[in-house]
Amino acid sequence: MKPESVKPKVAFFDFAGCEGDQLQVANMEEKILDLIEVVDVVNFREIMTERSEDYDIAFVEGSIATDHDAERLQGIRENASWVVALGSCAAIGGINSIRNSQPYDLVQDRVYGDDADKIEAWDVAKPIDAIVDVDGYVYGCPINQDEFVHVVESLLQGKDPNIPTYPVCVECKMNENVCVFARNPEKNAANIKAAVDNGSPAESGPFCLGPVTRAGCDSQCVNEGTTCWGCRGLVPNPNENAHQEVLEKYGLSVDEVINKFNLYFGWQQEELKNEQ
Amino acid sequence: MKAIGKAEFSNFVDELIADDPREVIGVQAKSNKFAFDPLKSAEDLRLDYDVTILPPKKYFMPQRETLVKYNTNEGEMTAVNEVIPRIIFGIHPYDLIAIQQMDKVFEETHSDENYLAKRRESVLVGVNMKNASEWSFAHTMGTATTDSGYDLMLTDIGDKYAVEIGSVKGSELLEEAKSQLDDVGMEEIEKVREFKEELPDKFRDDPEFDPFELPRLLSEYYGKDGFWEENAEDCLSCGTCNLVCPTCYCFDVKDVNDITLTEGERLRTWDGCMLEAFAQVAGDENFREEKAARYRHRYMRKGRYMYNKFGDIACVGCGRCSEQCVPDIADPVDVFNQMKEGTNGI
Ligand code: SF4
Ligand code: SF4
Ligand code: SF4
Ligand code: SF4
């Protein structure tokens, strides 16, 4: 065990999010004992009441949506040697960025009703790297505990964590899942034929965002018989157009495709557009 | 050639499951598809399958494999080679031919013990194809039948299986079914011959090329950038066409440490040349950055590079890539036909 004094101090902070990622850390059971062997946790609302402003590594959960959030985040950045985005809201905007494509008034009205005018928020939710420099990312909604351990371990060793840049399909194939697009060949064939003959599919088809979503979760949702919703965000260079064509070919309407892409990719899609 | 009644064959498999110390693997249904998996009962064995999602290479080169374990406190490093002896039932001829190609790669280049030990400890029981995937073009590639690569080879001849012996490993396995085995007469020999004669009709009839002209066609097309860009336009760089291919063997090696940095292991996992980071090297240089370059590379490997090095056309026509590519752009027949027709691209 390392002497007390050289252990880096770790703090957890949350912004707009559900704290589900911190809960994943709190639920690490015996692995959390290993964690506190190598770091001092000085700030972690989920498991302790003490507070400290003296820390080396800051794990930040949640998106940034107000001036006040942004100031607080900047303060954290000044205090910490390393800032790590914890979970999709912090890393990519995540679920919060669903609203980015909707009119702000409408969003405010829906969420706060009569109190809408008392709330002062930005019209878009942003990931933390839109505000400050970020040294590491733990993707996922919620995060995967093993990947969290890997990121911490890499930071402590001063090396880049090994986070996949390839899509979920890679893990899905390694797990030998039946692909979502192959689960119901008769329905798919009918849909594809209807799309060719009448210009639109017969009924809504299967969808999976695995081909454009960053792997690292071991394709867990497909393994369990559902589909990939894209919670880890887009791969660095997604071929979104090709995948939209695929989804439309299998029977999703253009609006349905946009809705699926907006669930987690709201902010990232804006970014990609701005780059182009 | 020997023959065994189907009921007796099932008993033989069940006895192996119950008594043989080796793991018994067989092709089984996996919802509406098929996969090689450990057998619990001979009932689950589906020797009438068309194609499996993954090829049997996963047993010799697992998706994830520990090569080394280390402990930094004690300065210890141990080489790991986890070998589970297996009897694998139901390998189609194209996969047997692919395994022989993989054997060359792992044996003749740097003698990869992790692969070779698993191969040595496996018994391969092939089966001639009763059904073929609608994507398969094995007949065109000359892989619909094989005279080698198996320890035993089964052919469904009605109420019996004809059994061909390919090796001592195979005949030793048969020892356990000795009392139920018959020598064959002309009737069985004829049936096997007929079975093989009917095979070509089960495959696609659209291939327009001969496999042995692929090295020349590919060399002509290497520099036609427009051709590759057009074909790769919808590529999602998902690597599926590599991962499901029985002749793709690329891997990545990485270290996984526990959080206290004392213990860890060096893993090798499947990789694929269609993935964006595959050809990325230190300094972030990527010598196949564009998807068209990666797409071209895969075809060069299948039809030209492997031939030049090992004498094998490294596409056995299983059709797995054709079927499983989500945007439906990975079909080798389509690309090879375009070359044969003289399509230039823009
Ligand atoms: S991630 Fe989705 S699209 Fe990709 S292989 Fe799996 S099920 Fe198919
Ligand atoms: S399969 Fe998709 S939605 Fe599920 S955990 Fe992985 S990235 Fe998230
Ligand atoms: S399977 Fe298709 S989309 Fe995926 S890498 Fe291969 S060609 Fe590209
Ligand atoms: S390239 Fe495709 S068809 Fe050829 S062997 Fe590989 S997976 Fe099968």
XYZ file of C-alpha atoms and ligand atoms in Angstrom:
654
model
C 0.000 0.000 0.000
C 1.181 3.490 -0.795
C 1.864 5.869 2.084
C -1.095 8.065 2.972
C 0.533 11.283 1.827
C 1.118 10.321 -1.832
C -2.381 9.037 -2.480
C -4.169 11.337 -4.921
C -7.301 12.942 -3.525
C -10.477 12.290 -5.444
C -13.695 14.273 -5.449
C -17.051 13.690 -7.117
C -19.335 16.473 -8.327
C -22.707 16.488 -9.977
C -24.552 18.815 -12.318
C -27.645 18.191 -14.444
C -27.969 14.425 -14.253
C -29.474 11.633 -12.197
C -26.389 10.699 -10.141
C -26.689 7.217 -11.598
C -23.002 7.165 -12.458
C -21.892 7.995 -8.946
C -24.264 5.307 -7.781
C -22.416 2.859 -10.036
C -19.194 3.836 -8.272
C -20.789 3.632 -4.824
C -22.071 0.164 -5.727
C -18.665 -1.191 -6.660
C -18.671 -3.300 -3.488
C -15.290 -4.940 -2.864
C -13.731 -3.024 -5.738
C -14.367 0.220 -3.868
C -12.046 -1.045 -1.130
C -9.322 -1.413 -3.750
C -10.120 2.081 -4.940
C -9.658 3.668 -1.514
C -6.404 1.789 -1.166
C -4.963 3.861 -4.014
C -6.847 7.141 -3.699
C -8.329 9.256 -0.904
C -11.953 10.042 -1.540
C -12.482 13.508 -0.079
C -15.798 14.487 -1.586
C -18.540 12.022 -2.489
C -22.098 12.907 -1.608
C -23.390 9.393 -2.279
C -21.371 7.806 0.509
C -20.044 10.518 2.848
C -20.948 13.834 4.433
C -17.508 15.467 4.749
C -16.501 18.028 2.129
C -13.120 19.227 0.957
C -11.918 21.685 -1.627
C -8.473 20.082 -1.733
C -8.443 17.397 -4.434
C -6.352 16.170 -7.385
C -8.861 14.246 -9.477
C -12.382 15.556 -10.028
C -15.033 13.220 -11.413
C -17.811 15.325 -12.815
C -21.265 13.953 -13.508
C -24.059 15.714 -15.391
C -24.418 18.285 -18.147
C -23.938 22.008 -17.875
C -27.029 24.134 -18.467
C -26.735 27.370 -16.485
C -24.216 30.182 -15.899
C -24.016 29.108 -12.288
C -23.127 25.526 -13.337
C -20.429 26.837 -15.631
C -18.844 28.978 -12.906
C -18.860 26.120 -10.454
C -17.298 23.820 -13.050
C -14.577 26.376 -13.771
C -13.809 26.459 -10.053
C -13.468 22.683 -10.026
C -11.154 22.865 -13.036
C -8.916 25.353 -11.213
C -8.670 23.156 -8.127
C -8.117 19.813 -9.829
C -5.114 18.455 -11.705
C -7.356 16.082 -13.630
C -10.993 16.504 -14.577
C -12.796 13.381 -15.706
C -16.274 13.347 -17.252
C -18.307 10.649 -15.545
C -21.164 9.282 -17.616
C -22.852 10.375 -20.800
C -24.426 13.624 -19.577
C -21.000 14.998 -18.690
C -19.092 13.316 -21.511
C -21.386 13.918 -24.489
C -24.396 15.914 -23.296
C -26.367 12.690 -23.178
C -30.074 12.509 -22.406
C -30.155 16.175 -21.389
C -29.366 17.192 -24.925
C -32.639 15.700 -26.222
C -33.994 19.181 -25.683
C -31.286 20.907 -27.686
C -33.235 20.518 -30.907
C -36.507 21.747 -29.390
C -37.659 25.343 -28.874
C -36.475 26.511 -25.458
C -39.821 28.063 -24.440
C -41.601 24.814 -25.068
C -39.042 22.844 -23.074
C -39.216 25.251 -20.160
C -42.963 25.203 -20.183
C -43.134 21.420 -20.272
C -40.689 20.937 -17.434
C -41.557 23.791 -15.083
C -45.106 24.773 -16.094
C -46.204 27.866 -14.185
C -42.755 28.331 -12.642
C -41.064 28.493 -16.021
C -40.211 32.183 -15.741
C -38.336 31.604 -12.458
C -35.796 29.336 -14.123
C -32.839 30.739 -15.967
C -31.131 28.056 -17.982
C -29.329 27.946 -21.311
C -31.322 26.884 -24.322
C -28.982 23.907 -24.787
C -27.447 21.406 -22.353
C -23.709 20.949 -22.871
C -21.129 18.337 -21.987
C -18.447 19.569 -19.622
C -15.767 19.788 -22.315
C -17.786 22.561 -23.940
C -16.809 24.665 -20.887
C -13.466 23.396 -19.585
C -10.592 21.141 -20.661
C -11.240 17.522 -19.809
C -8.541 14.907 -19.158
C -10.558 11.724 -19.329
C -13.956 10.313 -20.206
C -15.995 7.500 -18.749
C -18.872 6.962 -21.168
C -22.174 5.203 -20.607
C -25.629 5.734 -19.162
C -24.866 4.555 -16.626
C -21.102 4.011 -16.672
C -19.547 0.574 -16.651
C -17.636 -0.142 -13.423
C -14.761 -1.948 -15.117
C -14.219 0.940 -17.474
C -14.233 3.353 -14.535
C -11.529 1.256 -12.870
C -9.555 1.222 -16.115
C -9.731 5.011 -16.469
C -8.621 5.543 -12.848
C -5.831 3.014 -13.229
C -4.646 4.675 -16.448
C -4.706 8.165 -14.928
C -2.655 6.987 -11.977
C -0.112 5.485 -14.351
C -0.034 8.566 -16.524
C -1.117 6.751 -19.658
C -4.077 7.188 -22.008
C -6.939 4.878 -21.206
C -7.790 2.336 -23.879
C -11.334 3.384 -24.823
C -12.723 1.848 -28.004
C -13.182 4.107 -31.024
C -15.007 1.331 -32.887
C -18.762 0.758 -32.756
C -20.810 -1.554 -30.507
C -21.220 -4.024 -33.430
C -17.669 -5.242 -32.765
C -18.517 -6.437 -29.261
C -21.913 -7.611 -30.431
C -20.318 -9.847 -33.069
C -17.750 -11.157 -30.588
C -20.670 -12.128 -28.364
C -22.271 -13.879 -31.345
C -25.623 -12.173 -30.913
C -28.276 -12.497 -33.564
C -28.205 -8.989 -35.033
C -31.294 -6.882 -34.336
C -31.653 -6.454 -38.105
C -31.750 -10.245 -38.576
C -34.222 -11.095 -35.840
C -37.289 -11.041 -38.046
C -36.296 -11.679 -41.649
C -39.865 -12.058 -43.002
C -41.009 -8.712 -41.636
C -37.809 -7.039 -42.823
C -38.175 -8.457 -46.310
C -41.792 -7.238 -46.500
C -40.766 -3.791 -45.292
C -37.887 -3.494 -47.721
C -40.113 -4.635 -50.586
C -42.866 -2.159 -49.621
C -40.294 0.620 -49.455
C -39.105 -0.201 -52.964
C -42.622 -0.686 -54.404
C -44.548 2.101 -52.661
C -41.801 4.391 -51.483
C -42.574 3.707 -47.817
C -42.262 0.678 -45.527
C -45.292 -1.332 -44.443
C -44.729 -0.854 -40.727
C -42.115 0.501 -38.341
C -39.018 -1.668 -38.445
C -36.195 -2.690 -36.137
C -33.593 -0.190 -35.008
C -30.195 -0.443 -33.419
C -27.714 2.381 -33.005
C -24.836 -0.043 -32.431
C -23.202 0.704 -35.808
C -22.580 4.362 -34.895
C -22.206 4.069 -31.103
C -18.894 3.825 -29.284
C -18.260 0.336 -27.911
C -16.983 -0.477 -24.440
C -20.153 -1.773 -22.778
C -19.711 -5.303 -24.174
C -22.922 -4.721 -26.199
C -24.845 -5.447 -23.033
C -28.272 -4.327 -24.222
C -28.215 -6.506 -27.323
C -26.876 -9.417 -25.243
C -30.007 -9.063 -23.117
C -32.250 -9.238 -26.162
C -32.976 -5.534 -26.643
C -31.182 -3.064 -28.839
C -28.494 -0.401 -28.614
C -29.940 3.045 -27.842
C -26.623 4.787 -28.274
C -25.986 5.655 -24.632
C -22.183 5.784 -25.028
C -22.399 8.402 -27.737
C -21.280 8.471 -31.340
C -17.987 6.953 -32.484
C -15.428 9.625 -33.457
C -16.213 9.426 -37.196
C -19.708 8.004 -37.536
C -21.196 7.321 -40.956
C -24.540 8.717 -39.842
C -25.939 9.121 -43.330
C -25.347 5.496 -44.195
C -26.903 4.364 -40.950
C -29.937 6.594 -41.384
C -30.434 5.003 -44.801
C -30.242 1.575 -43.189
C -32.855 2.469 -40.566
C -35.161 3.923 -43.179
C -34.682 0.887 -45.396
C -35.722 -1.390 -42.536
C -38.869 0.654 -41.921
C -38.229 3.633 -39.651
C -39.758 6.929 -40.741
C -37.455 9.930 -41.089
C -38.937 11.406 -37.888
C -38.438 8.181 -35.983
C -34.797 8.091 -37.090
C -34.286 11.685 -35.943
C -35.879 10.883 -32.581
C -33.674 7.854 -32.053
C -30.550 9.846 -32.901
C -31.616 12.667 -30.599
C -31.968 10.484 -27.523
C -28.250 10.611 -26.719
C -26.564 12.224 -29.702
C -28.198 15.680 -29.557
C -25.088 17.651 -28.694
C -22.655 15.490 -30.674
C -24.669 15.858 -33.859
C -24.574 19.644 -33.547
C -20.820 19.466 -33.058
C -20.383 17.289 -36.134
C -22.463 19.699 -38.203
C -20.376 22.630 -37.018
C -17.171 20.817 -37.948
C -18.412 20.198 -41.493
C -15.937 -45.211 -45.404
C -18.131 -46.392 -42.551
C -21.814 -45.927 -41.800
C -23.768 -45.497 -38.586
C -27.524 -45.404 -38.038
C -28.863 -42.018 -36.978
C -30.211 -43.281 -33.642
C -26.881 -44.949 -32.931
C -25.082 -41.764 -33.875
C -27.178 -39.819 -31.355
C -26.329 -42.360 -28.670
C -22.665 -42.033 -29.553
C -22.827 -38.238 -29.164
C -24.747 -38.512 -25.887
C -22.182 -40.951 -24.541
C -19.380 -38.575 -25.445
C -21.192 -35.745 -23.662
C -21.628 -37.933 -20.588
C -18.286 -39.745 -20.464
C -15.616 -38.067 -22.522
C -13.447 -35.663 -20.521
C -13.318 -33.291 -23.500
C -15.874 -30.561 -24.094
C -18.351 -31.608 -26.782
C -19.308 -28.776 -29.119
C -21.953 -28.841 -31.831
C -23.935 -26.561 -34.092
C -27.210 -25.536 -32.460
C -30.064 -23.174 -33.140
C -29.630 -19.693 -31.686
C -33.111 -18.183 -32.091
C -33.509 -17.998 -35.881
C -29.768 -18.506 -36.582
C -27.146 -21.102 -35.744
C -24.006 -21.146 -33.601
C -21.306 -23.529 -32.413
C -21.866 -24.003 -28.671
C -21.270 -26.652 -25.987
C -23.744 -29.519 -26.434
C -25.965 -30.641 -23.586
C -27.709 -33.323 -25.588
C -27.406 -34.902 -29.040
C -30.970 -33.704 -29.612
C -29.722 -30.127 -29.891
C -27.195 -30.929 -32.614
C -28.389 -29.429 -35.918
C -26.385 -31.059 -38.673
C -28.877 -29.608 -41.182
C -27.875 -25.985 -40.456
C -27.068 -23.505 -43.219
C -24.332 -21.349 -41.672
C -23.308 -20.253 -38.164
C -23.055 -16.612 -37.038
C -19.357 -16.998 -36.157
C -17.039 -19.585 -37.649
C -15.403 -22.224 -35.420
C -12.164 -20.191 -35.345
C -13.392 -18.901 -31.962
C -12.222 -22.181 -30.421
C -8.622 -21.823 -31.583
C -8.365 -18.078 -31.423
C -10.877 -16.974 -28.794
C -12.472 -13.528 -28.971
C -10.585 -12.598 -25.784
C -7.625 -14.560 -24.546
C -5.128 -14.059 -21.730
C -1.525 -14.419 -22.937
C 0.352 -13.367 -19.832
C -0.481 -12.762 -16.168
C 1.726 -10.543 -14.061
C 2.176 -9.323 -10.538
C 4.237 -6.164 -10.224
C 4.813 -6.518 -6.465
C 6.451 -9.868 -6.862
C 7.917 -9.093 -10.272
C 6.265 -12.208 -11.632
C 5.199 -12.865 -15.181
C 3.555 -16.095 -16.292
C 2.704 -17.141 -19.822
C -0.870 -18.381 -20.043
C -2.322 -20.774 -22.585
C -5.720 -22.014 -21.566
C -6.403 -25.074 -23.686
C -9.738 -26.827 -23.402
C -9.643 -30.103 -25.354
C -12.725 -30.280 -27.541
C -14.654 -32.473 -29.935
C -16.397 -30.201 -32.420
C -19.340 -31.565 -34.409
C -20.741 -30.145 -37.597
C -18.035 -28.139 -39.371
C -18.877 -27.447 -43.013
C -16.218 -28.025 -45.690
C -15.619 -24.285 -46.335
C -14.857 -23.795 -42.636
C -12.533 -26.812 -42.616
C -10.661 -25.293 -45.532
C -10.527 -21.954 -43.732
C -9.105 -23.655 -40.631
C -6.352 -25.183 -42.765
C -5.515 -21.714 -44.027
C -5.411 -20.386 -40.464
C -3.158 -23.300 -39.477
C -0.621 -22.196 -42.086
C -0.713 -18.623 -40.841
C -0.169 -19.556 -37.205
C 2.289 -22.362 -37.898
C 4.463 -21.164 -40.743
C 5.052 -17.583 -39.708
C 5.880 -17.491 -36.027
C 4.474 -20.727 -34.584
C 1.792 -19.340 -32.282
C 1.519 -21.859 -29.444
C -1.707 -20.365 -28.083
C -3.395 -21.177 -31.367
C -1.568 -24.391 -32.190
C -2.088 -26.087 -28.826
C -5.835 -25.484 -29.076
C -5.831 -26.941 -32.579
C -3.866 -30.023 -31.512
C -6.299 -30.702 -28.700
C -9.399 -30.457 -30.907
C -11.102 -33.179 -32.884
C -12.897 -31.809 -35.935
C -15.977 -33.656 -37.107
C -17.093 -32.215 -40.420
C -20.441 -32.572 -42.127
C -21.279 -32.222 -45.793
C -23.772 -29.445 -46.400
C -27.386 -30.443 -46.398
C -28.416 -26.812 -46.580
C -26.566 -23.706 -47.654
C -27.097 -20.108 -46.693
C -28.719 -18.091 -49.483
C -25.527 -15.995 -49.461
C -23.065 -18.845 -49.785
C -20.942 -19.199 -52.921
C -18.738 -22.019 -51.652
C -19.173 -23.961 -54.865
C -17.621 -21.123 -56.870
C -14.704 -20.944 -54.455
C -14.131 -24.708 -54.657
C -14.929 -25.172 -50.983
C -18.262 -26.986 -51.118
C -16.440 -30.249 -50.428
C -13.060 -31.113 -49.000
C -10.772 -34.136 -48.910
C -8.727 -32.850 -46.015
C -8.828 -30.849 -42.814
C -11.218 -33.108 -40.910
C -10.706 -35.917 -38.448
C -14.085 -37.358 -39.379
C -16.526 -36.297 -42.080
C -20.225 -37.097 -41.982
C -22.710 -37.221 -44.855
C -26.435 -37.527 -44.253
C -27.589 -40.455 -46.437
C -31.149 -40.846 -45.174
C -31.435 -43.087 -42.130
C -27.660 -43.222 -41.691
C -24.595 -41.046 -41.678
C -21.716 -42.069 -43.919
C -18.476 -41.491 -41.999
C -15.154 -40.792 -43.683
C -12.015 -41.073 -41.575
C -9.484 -38.301 -42.030
C -6.940 -38.979 -39.288
C -5.895 -41.209 -36.426
C -7.589 -38.738 -34.067
C -10.769 -39.423 -36.004
C -10.471 -43.191 -35.997
C -9.686 -43.139 -32.270
C -12.857 -41.187 -31.600
C -14.799 -43.769 -33.585
C -13.437 -46.534 -31.335
C -16.098 -45.487 -28.867
C -18.822 -46.227 -31.441
C -17.159 -49.332 -32.837
C -19.960 -51.808 -32.179
C -22.488 -49.612 -34.041
C -20.344 -48.956 -37.096
C -20.715 -50.821 -40.351
C -18.426 -51.011 -43.338
C -20.183 -49.633 -46.371
C -21.221 -51.217 -49.657
C -21.937 -49.737 -53.082
C -25.313 -48.441 -51.923
C -23.809 -46.039 -49.388
C -20.930 -45.083 -51.654
C -23.416 -44.172 -54.399
C -25.512 -42.130 -51.982
C -22.536 -40.079 -50.876
C -21.574 -39.517 -54.508
C -25.123 -38.380 -55.347
C -25.162 -36.103 -52.300
C -22.037 -34.374 -53.560
C -23.313 -34.178 -57.129
C -26.413 -32.313 -55.977
C -24.391 -29.827 -53.952
C -23.770 -27.142 -56.633
C -27.513 -26.400 -56.908
C -27.584 -25.276 -53.286
C -25.348 -22.272 -53.893
C -25.726 -18.867 -55.511
C -25.481 -18.874 -59.256
C -24.525 -15.207 -59.714
C -20.702 -15.366 -59.383
C -19.134 -14.583 -62.753
C -15.495 -15.020 -61.796
C -13.087 -17.858 -61.218
C -11.317 -17.632 -57.849
C -7.901 -17.985 -59.420
C -8.270 -14.874 -61.542
C -8.835 -12.776 -58.409
C -5.159 -11.915 -57.802
C -4.908 -10.432 -61.306
C -8.288 -8.630 -61.167
C -7.429 -7.148 -57.778
C -4.055 -5.985 -58.946
C -5.706 -4.220 -61.917
C -8.207 -2.550 -59.607
C -5.794 -1.548 -56.859
C -5.284 1.962 -58.203
C -8.883 2.651 -59.243
C -9.710 4.855 -56.271
C -13.187 5.764 -57.509
C -14.138 2.097 -57.598
C -13.270 1.621 -53.928
C -14.741 4.931 -52.811
C -18.037 4.143 -54.471
C -18.248 0.656 -53.013
C -17.223 1.800 -49.532
C -19.463 4.854 -49.379
C -21.977 3.327 -46.951
C -19.377 1.489 -44.853
C -19.934 1.931 -41.118
C -16.412 0.731 -40.275
C -18.020 -1.764 -37.938
C -15.619 -4.630 -38.611
C -18.409 -7.185 -38.888
C -17.090 -8.468 -42.222
C -13.734 -9.212 -40.528
C -15.026 -10.637 -37.282
C -17.404 -13.141 -38.885
C -14.887 -14.226 -41.524
C -13.344 -17.675 -41.022
C -10.018 -16.574 -42.527
C -9.590 -13.257 -40.665
C -7.120 -13.676 -37.831
C -5.978 -10.173 -36.800
C -5.790 -9.380 -33.125
C -5.014 -6.531 -30.763
C -2.965 -6.891 -27.584
C -3.615 -4.840 -24.477
C -2.853 -4.856 -20.772
C -5.591 -4.830 -18.190
C -4.529 -3.966 -14.635
C -6.423 -4.029 -11.405
C -6.914 -0.662 -9.769
C -4.127 -1.171 -7.226
C -1.712 -1.691 -10.142
C -0.311 -4.861 -8.630
C -1.932 -7.554 -10.733
C -2.852 -7.591 -14.353
C -3.001 -9.541 -17.537
C -2.067 -9.137 -21.147
C -5.041 -9.881 -23.358
C -5.396 -10.486 -27.013
C -8.728 -9.721 -28.579
C -10.087 -9.928 -32.103
C -9.373 -6.939 -34.295
C -10.190 -6.127 -37.909
C -8.706 -4.109 -40.747
C -12.054 -2.391 -41.381
C -11.907 -0.631 -38.006
C -10.749 2.949 -38.150
C -7.954 2.631 -35.601
C -6.568 -0.610 -37.036
C -3.722 1.017 -38.944
C -3.218 3.855 -36.482
C 0.285 3.956 -35.053
C 2.176 6.000 -32.472
C 1.916 9.725 -33.070
C -1.668 9.198 -34.247
C -0.551 8.580 -37.824
C -3.079 6.362 -39.590
C -1.953 4.840 -42.831
C -5.452 3.685 -43.812
C -7.467 6.627 -42.581
C -10.127 6.565 -45.303
C -12.794 3.890 -45.255
C -12.224 3.220 -48.965
C -8.582 2.344 -48.235
C -9.645 -0.068 -45.526
C -12.355 -1.539 -47.731
C -9.862 -2.107 -50.528
C -7.374 -3.632 -48.119
C -9.843 -6.285 -47.001
C -10.402 -7.384 -50.592
C -6.676 -7.356 -51.309
C -6.152 -9.656 -48.328
C -8.905 -12.043 -49.371
C -8.054 -12.365 -53.031
C -4.432 -11.397 -53.546
C -2.060 -10.928 -50.594
C -2.823 -14.251 -48.936
C -2.547 -16.019 -52.274
C 0.843 -14.483 -52.924
C 2.143 -15.493 -49.522
C 0.463 -18.812 -48.773
C -1.068 -19.897 -52.066
C -4.621 -19.637 -50.757
C -7.527 -17.525 -51.925
C -8.598 -16.378 -48.475
C -12.297 -16.186 -49.210
C -13.981 -19.554 -48.823
C -17.377 -18.288 -49.944
C -19.233 -18.854 -46.678
C -21.324 -15.713 -47.252
C -21.158 -14.592 -43.622
C -19.872 -11.112 -44.463
C -22.433 -10.745 -47.255
C -25.269 -11.620 -44.911
C -24.224 -9.799 -41.764
C -23.052 -6.429 -43.102
C -25.827 -4.090 -41.942
C -25.703 -1.662 -44.908
C -25.311 -4.667 -47.229
C -22.109 -3.650 -49.001
C -19.707 -6.436 -48.006
C -20.672 -9.127 -50.509
C -17.479 -10.360 -52.226
C -19.494 -11.708 -55.186
C -20.816 -8.232 -55.890
C -17.357 -6.654 -55.810
C -15.613 -9.421 -57.761
C -18.397 -9.421 -60.364
C -18.024 -5.670 -60.808
C -14.324 -6.165 -61.510
C -15.009 -8.964 -63.908
C -17.550 -6.800 -65.738
C -15.025 -3.994 -65.951
C -16.858 -1.476 -63.752
C -14.561 1.466 -63.235
C -16.162 3.677 -60.613
C -16.091 7.410 -60.963
S -24.851 -3.653 -32.392
Fe -26.864 -3.725 -33.360
S -26.483 -3.476 -35.540
Fe -24.532 -3.968 -34.584
S -24.386 -6.193 -34.812
Fe -25.299 -5.795 -32.800
S -27.487 -5.859 -33.137
Fe -26.529 -5.656 -35.148
S -25.609 -1.444 -25.988
Fe -25.810 0.731 -26.549
S -27.403 1.511 -25.162
Fe -26.675 -0.434 -24.308
S -25.052 0.095 -22.874
Fe -24.069 -0.296 -24.840
S -23.940 1.717 -25.836
Fe -25.430 1.877 -24.178
S -19.548 -5.179 -42.339
Fe -20.113 -3.677 -43.911
S -20.304 -1.748 -42.815
Fe -19.187 -3.138 -41.478
S -17.021 -2.753 -41.918
Fe -17.666 -4.416 -43.257
S -18.288 -3.415 -45.168
Fe -18.207 -1.826 -43.592
S -14.758 -12.877 -47.139
Fe -16.898 -13.202 -46.550
S -17.604 -14.900 -47.830
Fe -15.367 -14.866 -47.921
S -14.736 -16.289 -46.327
Fe -14.757 -14.252 -45.399
S -16.804 -14.050 -44.482
Fe -16.879 -15.794 -45.889
